[in-house]
Coordinates of C-alpha atoms and ligand atoms in Angstrom, one line a residue:
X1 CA 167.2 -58.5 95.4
X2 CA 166.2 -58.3 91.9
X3 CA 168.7 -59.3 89.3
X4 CA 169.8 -56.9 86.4
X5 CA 168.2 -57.8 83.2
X6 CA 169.9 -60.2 80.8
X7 CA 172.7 -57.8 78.6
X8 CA 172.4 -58.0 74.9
X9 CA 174.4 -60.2 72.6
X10 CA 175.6 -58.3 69.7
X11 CA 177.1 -55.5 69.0
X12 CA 177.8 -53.1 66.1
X13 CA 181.0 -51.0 66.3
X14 CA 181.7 -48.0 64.0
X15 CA 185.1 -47.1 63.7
X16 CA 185.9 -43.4 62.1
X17 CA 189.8 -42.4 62.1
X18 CA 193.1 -44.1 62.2
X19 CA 194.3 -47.4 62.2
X20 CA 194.6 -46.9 66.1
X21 CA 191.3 -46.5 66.6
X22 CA 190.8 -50.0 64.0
X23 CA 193.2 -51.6 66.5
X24 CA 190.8 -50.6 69.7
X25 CA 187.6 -51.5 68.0
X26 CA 189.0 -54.9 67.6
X27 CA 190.0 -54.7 71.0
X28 CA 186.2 -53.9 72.6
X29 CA 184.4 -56.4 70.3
X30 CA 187.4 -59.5 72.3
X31 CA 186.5 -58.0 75.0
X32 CA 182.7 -57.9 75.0
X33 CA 183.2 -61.2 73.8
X34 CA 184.8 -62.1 77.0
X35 CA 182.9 -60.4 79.5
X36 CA 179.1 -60.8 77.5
X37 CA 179.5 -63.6 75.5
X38 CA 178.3 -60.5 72.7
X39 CA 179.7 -61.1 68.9
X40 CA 180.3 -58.6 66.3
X41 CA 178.1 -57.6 63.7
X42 CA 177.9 -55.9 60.3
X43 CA 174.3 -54.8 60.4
X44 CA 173.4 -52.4 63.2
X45 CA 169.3 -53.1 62.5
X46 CA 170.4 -56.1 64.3
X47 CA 172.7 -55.1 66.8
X48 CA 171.3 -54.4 70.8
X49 CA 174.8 -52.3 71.1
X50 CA 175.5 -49.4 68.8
X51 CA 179.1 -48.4 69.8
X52 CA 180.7 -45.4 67.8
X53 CA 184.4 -45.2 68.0
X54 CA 185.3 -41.1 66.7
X55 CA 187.9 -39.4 65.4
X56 CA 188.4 -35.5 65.9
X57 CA 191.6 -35.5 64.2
X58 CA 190.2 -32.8 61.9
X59 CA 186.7 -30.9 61.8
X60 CA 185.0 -33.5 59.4
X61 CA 186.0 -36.1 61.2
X62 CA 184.2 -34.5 64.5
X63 CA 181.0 -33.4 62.7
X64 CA 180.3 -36.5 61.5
X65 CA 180.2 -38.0 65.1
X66 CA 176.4 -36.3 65.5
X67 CA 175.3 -36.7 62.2
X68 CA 175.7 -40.4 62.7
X69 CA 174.5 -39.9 66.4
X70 CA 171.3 -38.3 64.9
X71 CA 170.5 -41.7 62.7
X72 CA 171.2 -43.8 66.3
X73 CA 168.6 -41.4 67.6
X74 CA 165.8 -42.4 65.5
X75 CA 166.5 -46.5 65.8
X76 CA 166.6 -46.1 69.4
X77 CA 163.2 -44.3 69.5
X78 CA 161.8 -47.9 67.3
X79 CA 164.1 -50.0 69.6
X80 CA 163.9 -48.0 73.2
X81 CA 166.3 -51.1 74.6
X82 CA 168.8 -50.7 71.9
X83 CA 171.9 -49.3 73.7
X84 CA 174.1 -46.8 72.3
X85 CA 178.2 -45.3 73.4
X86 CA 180.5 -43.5 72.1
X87 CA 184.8 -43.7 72.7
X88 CA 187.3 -42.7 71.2
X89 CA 188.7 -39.2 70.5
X90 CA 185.6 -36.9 70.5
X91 CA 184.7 -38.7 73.2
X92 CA 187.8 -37.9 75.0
X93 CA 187.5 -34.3 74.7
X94 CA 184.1 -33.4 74.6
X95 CA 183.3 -36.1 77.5
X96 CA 180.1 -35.0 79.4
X97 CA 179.2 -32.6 76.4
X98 CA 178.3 -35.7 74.5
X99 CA 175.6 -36.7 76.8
X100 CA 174.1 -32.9 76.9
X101 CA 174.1 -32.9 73.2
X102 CA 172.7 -36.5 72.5
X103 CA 171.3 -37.2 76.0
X104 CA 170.2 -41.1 74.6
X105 CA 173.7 -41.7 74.6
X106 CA 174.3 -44.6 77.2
X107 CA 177.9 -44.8 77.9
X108 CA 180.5 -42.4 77.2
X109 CA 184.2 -43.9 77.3
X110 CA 187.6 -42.5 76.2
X111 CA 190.7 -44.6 74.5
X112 CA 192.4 -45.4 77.6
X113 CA 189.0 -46.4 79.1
X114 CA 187.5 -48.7 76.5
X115 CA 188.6 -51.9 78.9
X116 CA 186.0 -50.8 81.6
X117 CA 183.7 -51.1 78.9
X118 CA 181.9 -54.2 80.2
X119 CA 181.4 -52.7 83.8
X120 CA 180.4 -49.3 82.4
X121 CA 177.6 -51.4 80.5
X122 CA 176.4 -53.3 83.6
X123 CA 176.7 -50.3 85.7
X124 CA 174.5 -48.2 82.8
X125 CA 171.5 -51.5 82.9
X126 CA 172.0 -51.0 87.1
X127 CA 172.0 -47.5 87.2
X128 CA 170.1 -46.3 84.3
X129 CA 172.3 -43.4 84.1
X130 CA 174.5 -42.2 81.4
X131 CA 178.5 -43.5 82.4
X132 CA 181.1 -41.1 81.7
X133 CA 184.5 -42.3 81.8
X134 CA 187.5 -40.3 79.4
X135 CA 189.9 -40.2 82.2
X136 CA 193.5 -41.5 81.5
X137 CA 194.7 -44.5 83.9
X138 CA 198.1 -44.5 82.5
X139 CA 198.5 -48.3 80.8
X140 CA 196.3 -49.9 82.4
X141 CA 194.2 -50.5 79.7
X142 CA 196.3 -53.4 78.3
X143 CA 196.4 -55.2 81.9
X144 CA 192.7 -56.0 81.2
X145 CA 192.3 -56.6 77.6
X146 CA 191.9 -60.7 76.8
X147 CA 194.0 -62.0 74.5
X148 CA 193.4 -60.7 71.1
X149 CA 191.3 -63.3 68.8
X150 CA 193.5 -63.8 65.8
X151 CA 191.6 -63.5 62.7
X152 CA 194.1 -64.1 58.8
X153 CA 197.5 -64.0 58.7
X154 CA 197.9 -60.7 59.8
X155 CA 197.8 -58.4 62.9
X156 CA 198.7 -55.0 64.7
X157 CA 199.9 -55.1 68.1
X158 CA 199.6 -52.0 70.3
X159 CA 203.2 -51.0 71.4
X160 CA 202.8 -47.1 73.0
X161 CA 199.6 -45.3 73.7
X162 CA 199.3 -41.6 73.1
X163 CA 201.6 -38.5 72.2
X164 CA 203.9 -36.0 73.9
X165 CA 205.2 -34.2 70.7
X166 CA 202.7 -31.4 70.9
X167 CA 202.6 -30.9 67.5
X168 CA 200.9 -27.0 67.5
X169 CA 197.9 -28.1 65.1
X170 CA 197.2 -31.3 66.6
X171 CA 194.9 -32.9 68.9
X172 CA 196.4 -36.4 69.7
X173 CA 198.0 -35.1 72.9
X174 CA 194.7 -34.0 74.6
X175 CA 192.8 -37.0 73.6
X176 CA 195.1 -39.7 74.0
X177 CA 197.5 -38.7 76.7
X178 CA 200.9 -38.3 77.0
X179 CA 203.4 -41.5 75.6
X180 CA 203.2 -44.2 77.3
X181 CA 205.1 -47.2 76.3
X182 CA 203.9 -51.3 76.7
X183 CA 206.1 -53.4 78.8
X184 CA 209.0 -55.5 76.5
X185 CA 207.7 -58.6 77.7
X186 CA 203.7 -57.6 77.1
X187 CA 204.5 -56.6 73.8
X188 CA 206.4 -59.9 72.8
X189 CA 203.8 -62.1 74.6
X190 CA 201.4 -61.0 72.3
X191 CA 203.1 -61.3 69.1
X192 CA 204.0 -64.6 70.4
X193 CA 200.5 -65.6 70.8
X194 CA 199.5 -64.3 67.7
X195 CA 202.0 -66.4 65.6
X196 CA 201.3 -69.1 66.9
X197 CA 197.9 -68.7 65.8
X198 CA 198.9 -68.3 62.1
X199 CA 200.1 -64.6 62.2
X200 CA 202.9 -64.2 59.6
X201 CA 202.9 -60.3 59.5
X202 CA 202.4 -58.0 62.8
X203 CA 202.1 -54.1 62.1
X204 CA 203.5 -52.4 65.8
X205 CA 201.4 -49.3 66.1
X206 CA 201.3 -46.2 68.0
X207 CA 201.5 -42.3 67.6
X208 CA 205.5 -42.3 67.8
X209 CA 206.2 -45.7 68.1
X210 CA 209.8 -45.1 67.4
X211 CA 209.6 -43.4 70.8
X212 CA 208.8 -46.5 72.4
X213 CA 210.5 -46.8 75.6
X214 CA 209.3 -50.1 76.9
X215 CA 210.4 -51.4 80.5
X216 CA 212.2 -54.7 80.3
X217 CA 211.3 -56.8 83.4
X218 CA 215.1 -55.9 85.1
X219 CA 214.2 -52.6 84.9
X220 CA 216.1 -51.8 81.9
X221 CA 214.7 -49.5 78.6
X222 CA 214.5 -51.0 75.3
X223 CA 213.9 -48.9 72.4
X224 CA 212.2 -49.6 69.1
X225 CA 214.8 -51.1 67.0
X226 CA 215.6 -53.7 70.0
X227 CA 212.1 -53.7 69.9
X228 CA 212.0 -55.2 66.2
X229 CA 215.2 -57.2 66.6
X230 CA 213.0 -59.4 69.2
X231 CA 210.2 -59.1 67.6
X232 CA 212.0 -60.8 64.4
X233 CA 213.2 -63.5 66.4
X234 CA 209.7 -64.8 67.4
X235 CA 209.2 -68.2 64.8
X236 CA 206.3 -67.4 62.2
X237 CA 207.1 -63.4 61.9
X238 CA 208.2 -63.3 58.2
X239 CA 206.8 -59.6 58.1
X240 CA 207.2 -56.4 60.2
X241 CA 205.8 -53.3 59.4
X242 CA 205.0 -50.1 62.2
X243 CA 203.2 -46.8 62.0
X244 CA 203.3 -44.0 62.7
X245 CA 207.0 -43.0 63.3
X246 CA 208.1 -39.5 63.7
X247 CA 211.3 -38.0 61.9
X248 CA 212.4 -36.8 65.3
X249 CA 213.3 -40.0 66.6
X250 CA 214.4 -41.7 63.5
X251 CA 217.7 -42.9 65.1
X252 CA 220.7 -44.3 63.0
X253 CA 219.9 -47.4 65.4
X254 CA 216.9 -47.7 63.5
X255 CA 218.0 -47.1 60.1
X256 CA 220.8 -49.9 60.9
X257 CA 218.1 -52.3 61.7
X258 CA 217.0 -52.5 58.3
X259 CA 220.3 -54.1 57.6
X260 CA 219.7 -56.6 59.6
X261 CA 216.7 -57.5 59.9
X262 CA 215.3 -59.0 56.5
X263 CA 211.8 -59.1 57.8
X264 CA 211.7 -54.9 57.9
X265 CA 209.6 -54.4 55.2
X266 CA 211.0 -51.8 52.5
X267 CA 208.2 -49.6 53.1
X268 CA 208.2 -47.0 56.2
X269 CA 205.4 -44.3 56.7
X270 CA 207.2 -41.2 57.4
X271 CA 204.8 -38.0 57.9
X272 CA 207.1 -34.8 56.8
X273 CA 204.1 -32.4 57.0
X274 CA 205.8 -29.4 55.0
X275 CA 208.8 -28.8 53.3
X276 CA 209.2 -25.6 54.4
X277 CA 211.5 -25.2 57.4
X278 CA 209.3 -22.0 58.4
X279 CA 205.8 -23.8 58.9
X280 CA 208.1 -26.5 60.8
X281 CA 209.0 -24.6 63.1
X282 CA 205.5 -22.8 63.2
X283 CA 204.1 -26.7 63.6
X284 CA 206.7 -27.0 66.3
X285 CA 208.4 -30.4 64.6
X286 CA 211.4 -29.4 66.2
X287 CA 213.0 -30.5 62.8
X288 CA 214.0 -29.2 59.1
X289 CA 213.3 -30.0 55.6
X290 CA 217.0 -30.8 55.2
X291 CA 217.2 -32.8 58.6
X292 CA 214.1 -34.8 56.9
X293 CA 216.1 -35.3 53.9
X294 CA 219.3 -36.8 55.3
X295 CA 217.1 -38.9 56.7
X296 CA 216.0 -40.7 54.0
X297 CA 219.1 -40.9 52.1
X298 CA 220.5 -42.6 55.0
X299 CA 217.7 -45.2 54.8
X300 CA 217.9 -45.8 51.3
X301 CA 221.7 -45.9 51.0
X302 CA 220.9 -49.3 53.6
X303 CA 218.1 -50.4 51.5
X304 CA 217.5 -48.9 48.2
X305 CA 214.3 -50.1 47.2
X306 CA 212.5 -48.5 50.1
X307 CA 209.3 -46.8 49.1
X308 CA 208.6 -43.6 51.7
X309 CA 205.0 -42.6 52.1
X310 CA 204.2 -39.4 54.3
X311 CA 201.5 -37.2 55.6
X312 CA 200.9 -34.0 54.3
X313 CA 199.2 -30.5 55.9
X314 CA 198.2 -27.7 53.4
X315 CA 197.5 -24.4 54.3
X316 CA 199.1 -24.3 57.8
X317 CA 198.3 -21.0 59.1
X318 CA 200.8 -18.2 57.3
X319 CA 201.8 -21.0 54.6
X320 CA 203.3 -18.8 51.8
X321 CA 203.5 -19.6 47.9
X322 CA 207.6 -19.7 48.9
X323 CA 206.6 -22.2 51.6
X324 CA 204.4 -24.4 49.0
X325 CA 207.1 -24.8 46.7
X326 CA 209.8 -25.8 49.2
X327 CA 207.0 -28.9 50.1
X328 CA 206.4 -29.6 46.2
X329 CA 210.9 -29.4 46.0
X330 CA 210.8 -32.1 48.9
X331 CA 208.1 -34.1 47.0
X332 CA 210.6 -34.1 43.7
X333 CA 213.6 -34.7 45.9
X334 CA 212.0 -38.1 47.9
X335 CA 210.1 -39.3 45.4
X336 CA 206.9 -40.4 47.6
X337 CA 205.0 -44.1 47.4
X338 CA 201.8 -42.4 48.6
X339 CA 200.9 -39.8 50.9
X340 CA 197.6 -38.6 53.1
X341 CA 197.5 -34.7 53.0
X342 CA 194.7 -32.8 54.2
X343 CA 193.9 -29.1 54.2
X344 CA 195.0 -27.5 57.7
X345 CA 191.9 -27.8 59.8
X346 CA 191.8 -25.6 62.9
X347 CA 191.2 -27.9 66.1
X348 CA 189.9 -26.0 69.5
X349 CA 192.1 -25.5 72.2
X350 CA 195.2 -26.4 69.9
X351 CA 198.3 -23.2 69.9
X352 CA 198.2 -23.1 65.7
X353 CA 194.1 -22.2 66.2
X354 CA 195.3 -18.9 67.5
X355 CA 197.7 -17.8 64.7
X356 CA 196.9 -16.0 61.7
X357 CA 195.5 -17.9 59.1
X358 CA 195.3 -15.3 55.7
X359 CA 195.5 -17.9 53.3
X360 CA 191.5 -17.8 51.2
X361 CA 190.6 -21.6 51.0
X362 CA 190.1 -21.6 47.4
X363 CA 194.0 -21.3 47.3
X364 CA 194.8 -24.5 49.6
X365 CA 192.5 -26.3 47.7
X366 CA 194.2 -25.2 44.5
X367 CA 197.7 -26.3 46.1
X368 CA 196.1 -29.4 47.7
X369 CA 195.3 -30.2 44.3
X370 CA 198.8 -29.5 43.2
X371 CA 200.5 -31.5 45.6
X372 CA 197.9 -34.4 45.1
X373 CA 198.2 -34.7 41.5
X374 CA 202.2 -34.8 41.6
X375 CA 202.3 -37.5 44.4
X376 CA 199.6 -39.4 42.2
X377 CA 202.7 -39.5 39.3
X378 CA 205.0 -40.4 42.0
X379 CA 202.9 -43.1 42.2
X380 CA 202.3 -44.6 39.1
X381 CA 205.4 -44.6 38.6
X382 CA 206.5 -46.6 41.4
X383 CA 203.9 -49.3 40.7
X384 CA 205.3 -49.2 36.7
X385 CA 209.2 -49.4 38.1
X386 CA 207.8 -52.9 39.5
X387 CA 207.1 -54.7 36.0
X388 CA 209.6 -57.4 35.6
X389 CA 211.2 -56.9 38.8
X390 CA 210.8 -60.0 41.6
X391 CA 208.8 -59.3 44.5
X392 CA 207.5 -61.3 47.7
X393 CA 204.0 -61.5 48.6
X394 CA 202.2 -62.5 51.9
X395 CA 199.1 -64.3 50.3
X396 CA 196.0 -62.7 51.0
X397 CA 192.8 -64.4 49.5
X398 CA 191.5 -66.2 45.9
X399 CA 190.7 -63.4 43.5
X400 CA 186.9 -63.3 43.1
X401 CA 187.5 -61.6 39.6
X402 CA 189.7 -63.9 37.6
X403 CA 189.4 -68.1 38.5
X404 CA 192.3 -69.9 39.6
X405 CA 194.2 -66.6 40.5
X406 CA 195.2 -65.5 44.0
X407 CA 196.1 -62.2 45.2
X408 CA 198.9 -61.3 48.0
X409 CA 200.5 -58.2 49.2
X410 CA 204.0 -57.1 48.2
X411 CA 205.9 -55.5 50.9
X412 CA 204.8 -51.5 49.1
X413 CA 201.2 -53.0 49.9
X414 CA 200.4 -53.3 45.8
X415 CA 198.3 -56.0 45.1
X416 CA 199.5 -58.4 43.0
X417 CA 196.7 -60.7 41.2
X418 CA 199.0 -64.2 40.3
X419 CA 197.7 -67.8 39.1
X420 CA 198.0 -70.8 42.0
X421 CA 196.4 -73.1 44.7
X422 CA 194.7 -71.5 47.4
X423 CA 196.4 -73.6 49.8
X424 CA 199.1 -70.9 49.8
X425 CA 197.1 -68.7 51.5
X426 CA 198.7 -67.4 54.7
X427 CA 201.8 -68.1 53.0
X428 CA 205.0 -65.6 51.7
X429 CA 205.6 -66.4 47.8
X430 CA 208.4 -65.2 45.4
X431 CA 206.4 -64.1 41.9
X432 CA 207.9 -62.0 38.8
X433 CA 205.4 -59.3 38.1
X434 CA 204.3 -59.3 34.5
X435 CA 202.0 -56.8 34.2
X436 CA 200.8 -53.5 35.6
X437 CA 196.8 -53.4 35.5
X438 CA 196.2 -50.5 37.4
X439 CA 197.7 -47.6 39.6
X440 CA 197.7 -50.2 42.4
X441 CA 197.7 -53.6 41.2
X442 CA 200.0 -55.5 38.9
X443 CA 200.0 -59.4 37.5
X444 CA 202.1 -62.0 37.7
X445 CA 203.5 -65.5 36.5
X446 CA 203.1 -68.1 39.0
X447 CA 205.3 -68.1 42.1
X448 CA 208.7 -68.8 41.4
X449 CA 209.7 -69.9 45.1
X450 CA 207.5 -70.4 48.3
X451 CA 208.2 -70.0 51.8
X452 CA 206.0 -71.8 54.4
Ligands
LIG514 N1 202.0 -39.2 65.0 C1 201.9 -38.9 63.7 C2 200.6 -38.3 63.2 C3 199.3 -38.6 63.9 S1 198.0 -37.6 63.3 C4 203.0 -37.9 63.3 O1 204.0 -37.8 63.9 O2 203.0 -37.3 62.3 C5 197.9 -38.2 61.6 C6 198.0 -37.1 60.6 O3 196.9 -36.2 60.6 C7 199.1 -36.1 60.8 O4 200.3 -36.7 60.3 C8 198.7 -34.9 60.1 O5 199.2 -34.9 58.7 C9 197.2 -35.0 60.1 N2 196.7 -33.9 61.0 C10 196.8 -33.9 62.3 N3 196.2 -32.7 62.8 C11 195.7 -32.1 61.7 C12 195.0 -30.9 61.5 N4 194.7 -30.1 62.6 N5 194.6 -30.5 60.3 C13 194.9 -31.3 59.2 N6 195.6 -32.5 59.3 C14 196.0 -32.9 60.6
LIG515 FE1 200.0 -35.2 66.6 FE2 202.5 -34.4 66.3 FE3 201.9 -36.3 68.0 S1 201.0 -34.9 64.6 S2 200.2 -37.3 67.2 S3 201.2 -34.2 68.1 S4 203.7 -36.2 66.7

């Protein structure tokens, strides 16, 4: 019997969409590591796997998919060997579809199938048919992932896959499956591993993650804040952060943990949406604008310096001029770090694609713009409230502009530029800021106290 020809060795992923999809890039590149001996590389002229990892969170997002697909095309026709899959969303939901409409597609693979990756490859040299694979084996997906290789000083860690909110515009549900939550021990395994690799700040991710209802190994469910009050307790963690949480689910247990657990950053992600109670109930949020609200004041009257970022939707189907300025009242009221908003884009097979959408575009562009440029204020002056105020920075890298500077994150992810040794990279330092140099970097004296 013949043997299969030798796989390649290097592979080029492209990863469109959310940090989750950053996280499971990561996660195929260990694992064709593992199984193929392949490494990562920037330039896909040199790669001999092309993987594409979509997004279809909104339109763009999905037509982009065959645009870059069509450019794939023409260096497989040059390079007939060069082999070429797609995951992620699209992927998901479009499934065999992808291989009708770009038929030199090799492998087709959703997010809860990227760990039979390798065999999917093998079988696709073997077979010389396209694989298709989007179904969703539960968790399984993490029981086969190798340990991820640590690369810095900081990491995210999968804790819950998927979404059962139902959210009527979104797509999250159909392409990622319902909410599934990692095992309590799994999850502190690998936050253990990775700090003792040199990880000093992990970021928990997930659709909901303050859903997470993770099994502990008696049987009992622990939920998120016992989640982080482990997770603190794991030597080397000087820095937590999560995302995405949902108001829903954000439980006075939670908001008590940022009493007591000084490694919380003072930062939370917290996507509102609207401000108008009637688009929140049309978006099926199964909360109000007021509900949102008593939200945050119970956060900030347990930390005050927390900054709150959010996402934003404009132009949900039906959204009034009345419902516009109840989201630009919330935006006055909070006070926003930053936010993502988007323009309401219609997604197939969603409920909101069947309601009523009046609203001419040229109008949610003009209130897009509105909402933009009044979050932008919000942010500048954040970063300004920062001069001469004492902040604590995870040290990043030496600052290629200015010699004998360093840079490091403060918990509100500013970059702060300051003078020192780049031996305290890696490492959490105390600096006065000095100076604001732009909307999202400030200066400052050298460290005034250092934590290893
Ligand atoms: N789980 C998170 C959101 C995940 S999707 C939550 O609870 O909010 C990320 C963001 O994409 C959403 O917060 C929303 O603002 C945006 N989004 C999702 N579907 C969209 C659509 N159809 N059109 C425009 N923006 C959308
Ligand atoms: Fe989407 Fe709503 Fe879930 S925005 S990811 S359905 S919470």
């Amino acid at each position: 019997m013949s043997t299969p020809p030798s796989l390649p060795k290097k592979v080029y992923i492209e990863t469109q969409g959310c940090q989750m999809n950053e996280y499971d890039s990561s996660r195929m590149a260990d694992m064709l590591g593992s199984s193929h001996g392949m490494v990562r590389t920037n330039n896909p002229d040199e790669a001999d796997v092309l993987l594409l990892n979509t997004c279809s969170i909104r339109e763009k997002a999905q037509e982009k998919v065959f645009s870059e697909l069509g450019r794939w095309r023409q260096m497989k026709e040059k390079r007939p060997e060069l082999v070429i899959g797609v995951g992620g969303c699209v992927a998901s939901q479009e499934g065999e579809n992808i291989q009708k409409r770009a038929p030199f597609v090799d492998v087709v693979f959703g997010p809860q199938t990227l760990h039979r990756l390798p065999k999917m490859l093998d079988d696709r040299q073997t077979r010389k048919i396209t694989m298709v694979d989007v179904s969703f084996p539960e968790i399984e997906k993490f029981d086969f992932l190798p340990e991820p290789k640590v690369e810095g000083h900081k990491a995210f860690v999968s804790i819950m896959e998927g979404c059962s909110k139902y959210c009527t515009f979104c797509v999250v549900p159909y392409t990622r499956g319902e909410e599934v939550s990692r095992p309590f021990d799994d999850v502190i395994a690998e936050v253990s591993h990775l700090a003792a690799q040199g990880v000093r700040e992990v970021t928990l991710l997930g659709q909901n993650v303050n859903g997470y209802r993770g099994l502990f190994h008696d049987g009992g469910i622990c939920s998120f804040a016992e989640l982080l009050h482990h997770v603190a307790e794991i030597p080397g963690i000087g820095r937590i952060r999560y995302t995405t949480s949902h108001p829903l689910e954000f439980s006075d247990e939670l908001i008590a943990a940022y009493a007591d657990i000084p490694q919380l950053v003072s930062h939370v992600h917290l996507p509102v949406q609207s401000g108008s109670d009637n688009v929140l109930a049309g978006m099926k949020r199964n909360h109000t604008a007021r509900d949102y609200r008593q939200r945050i004041a119970k956060l900030l009257d347990v930390r005050p310096d927390m900054h709150i970022s959010s996402d934003f939707i404009i132009g949900f189907p039906g959204e009034t001029n009345q419902d516009f300025a109840e989201t630009m009242d919330l935006i006055a009221d909070i006070s926003f770090d930053h936010s993502y908003s988007f323009i309401y884009s219609k997604r197939p097979g969603t409920p909101a694609a069947e309601m009523p959408d009046p609203t001419p575009e040229a109008e949610k562009k003009q209130r897009l713009h509105l909402l933009k440029e009044r979050i932008r204020q919000q942010t500048q002056q954040k970063t300004d409230a920062m001069l001469g105020s004492r902040q604590r920075l995870l040290v990043e890298r030496v600052s290629n502009r200015t010699p004998g500077y360093l840079i490091g994150i403060a918990e509100n992810t500013r970059w702060v530029h300051f003078p020192g040794n780049a031996e305290l990279i890696g490492h959490f330092v105390d600096v006065d800021i000095t100076e604001v140099i732009s909307i999202n970097a400030l200066r400052a004296g050298a460290p005034v106290w250092t934590e290893a």
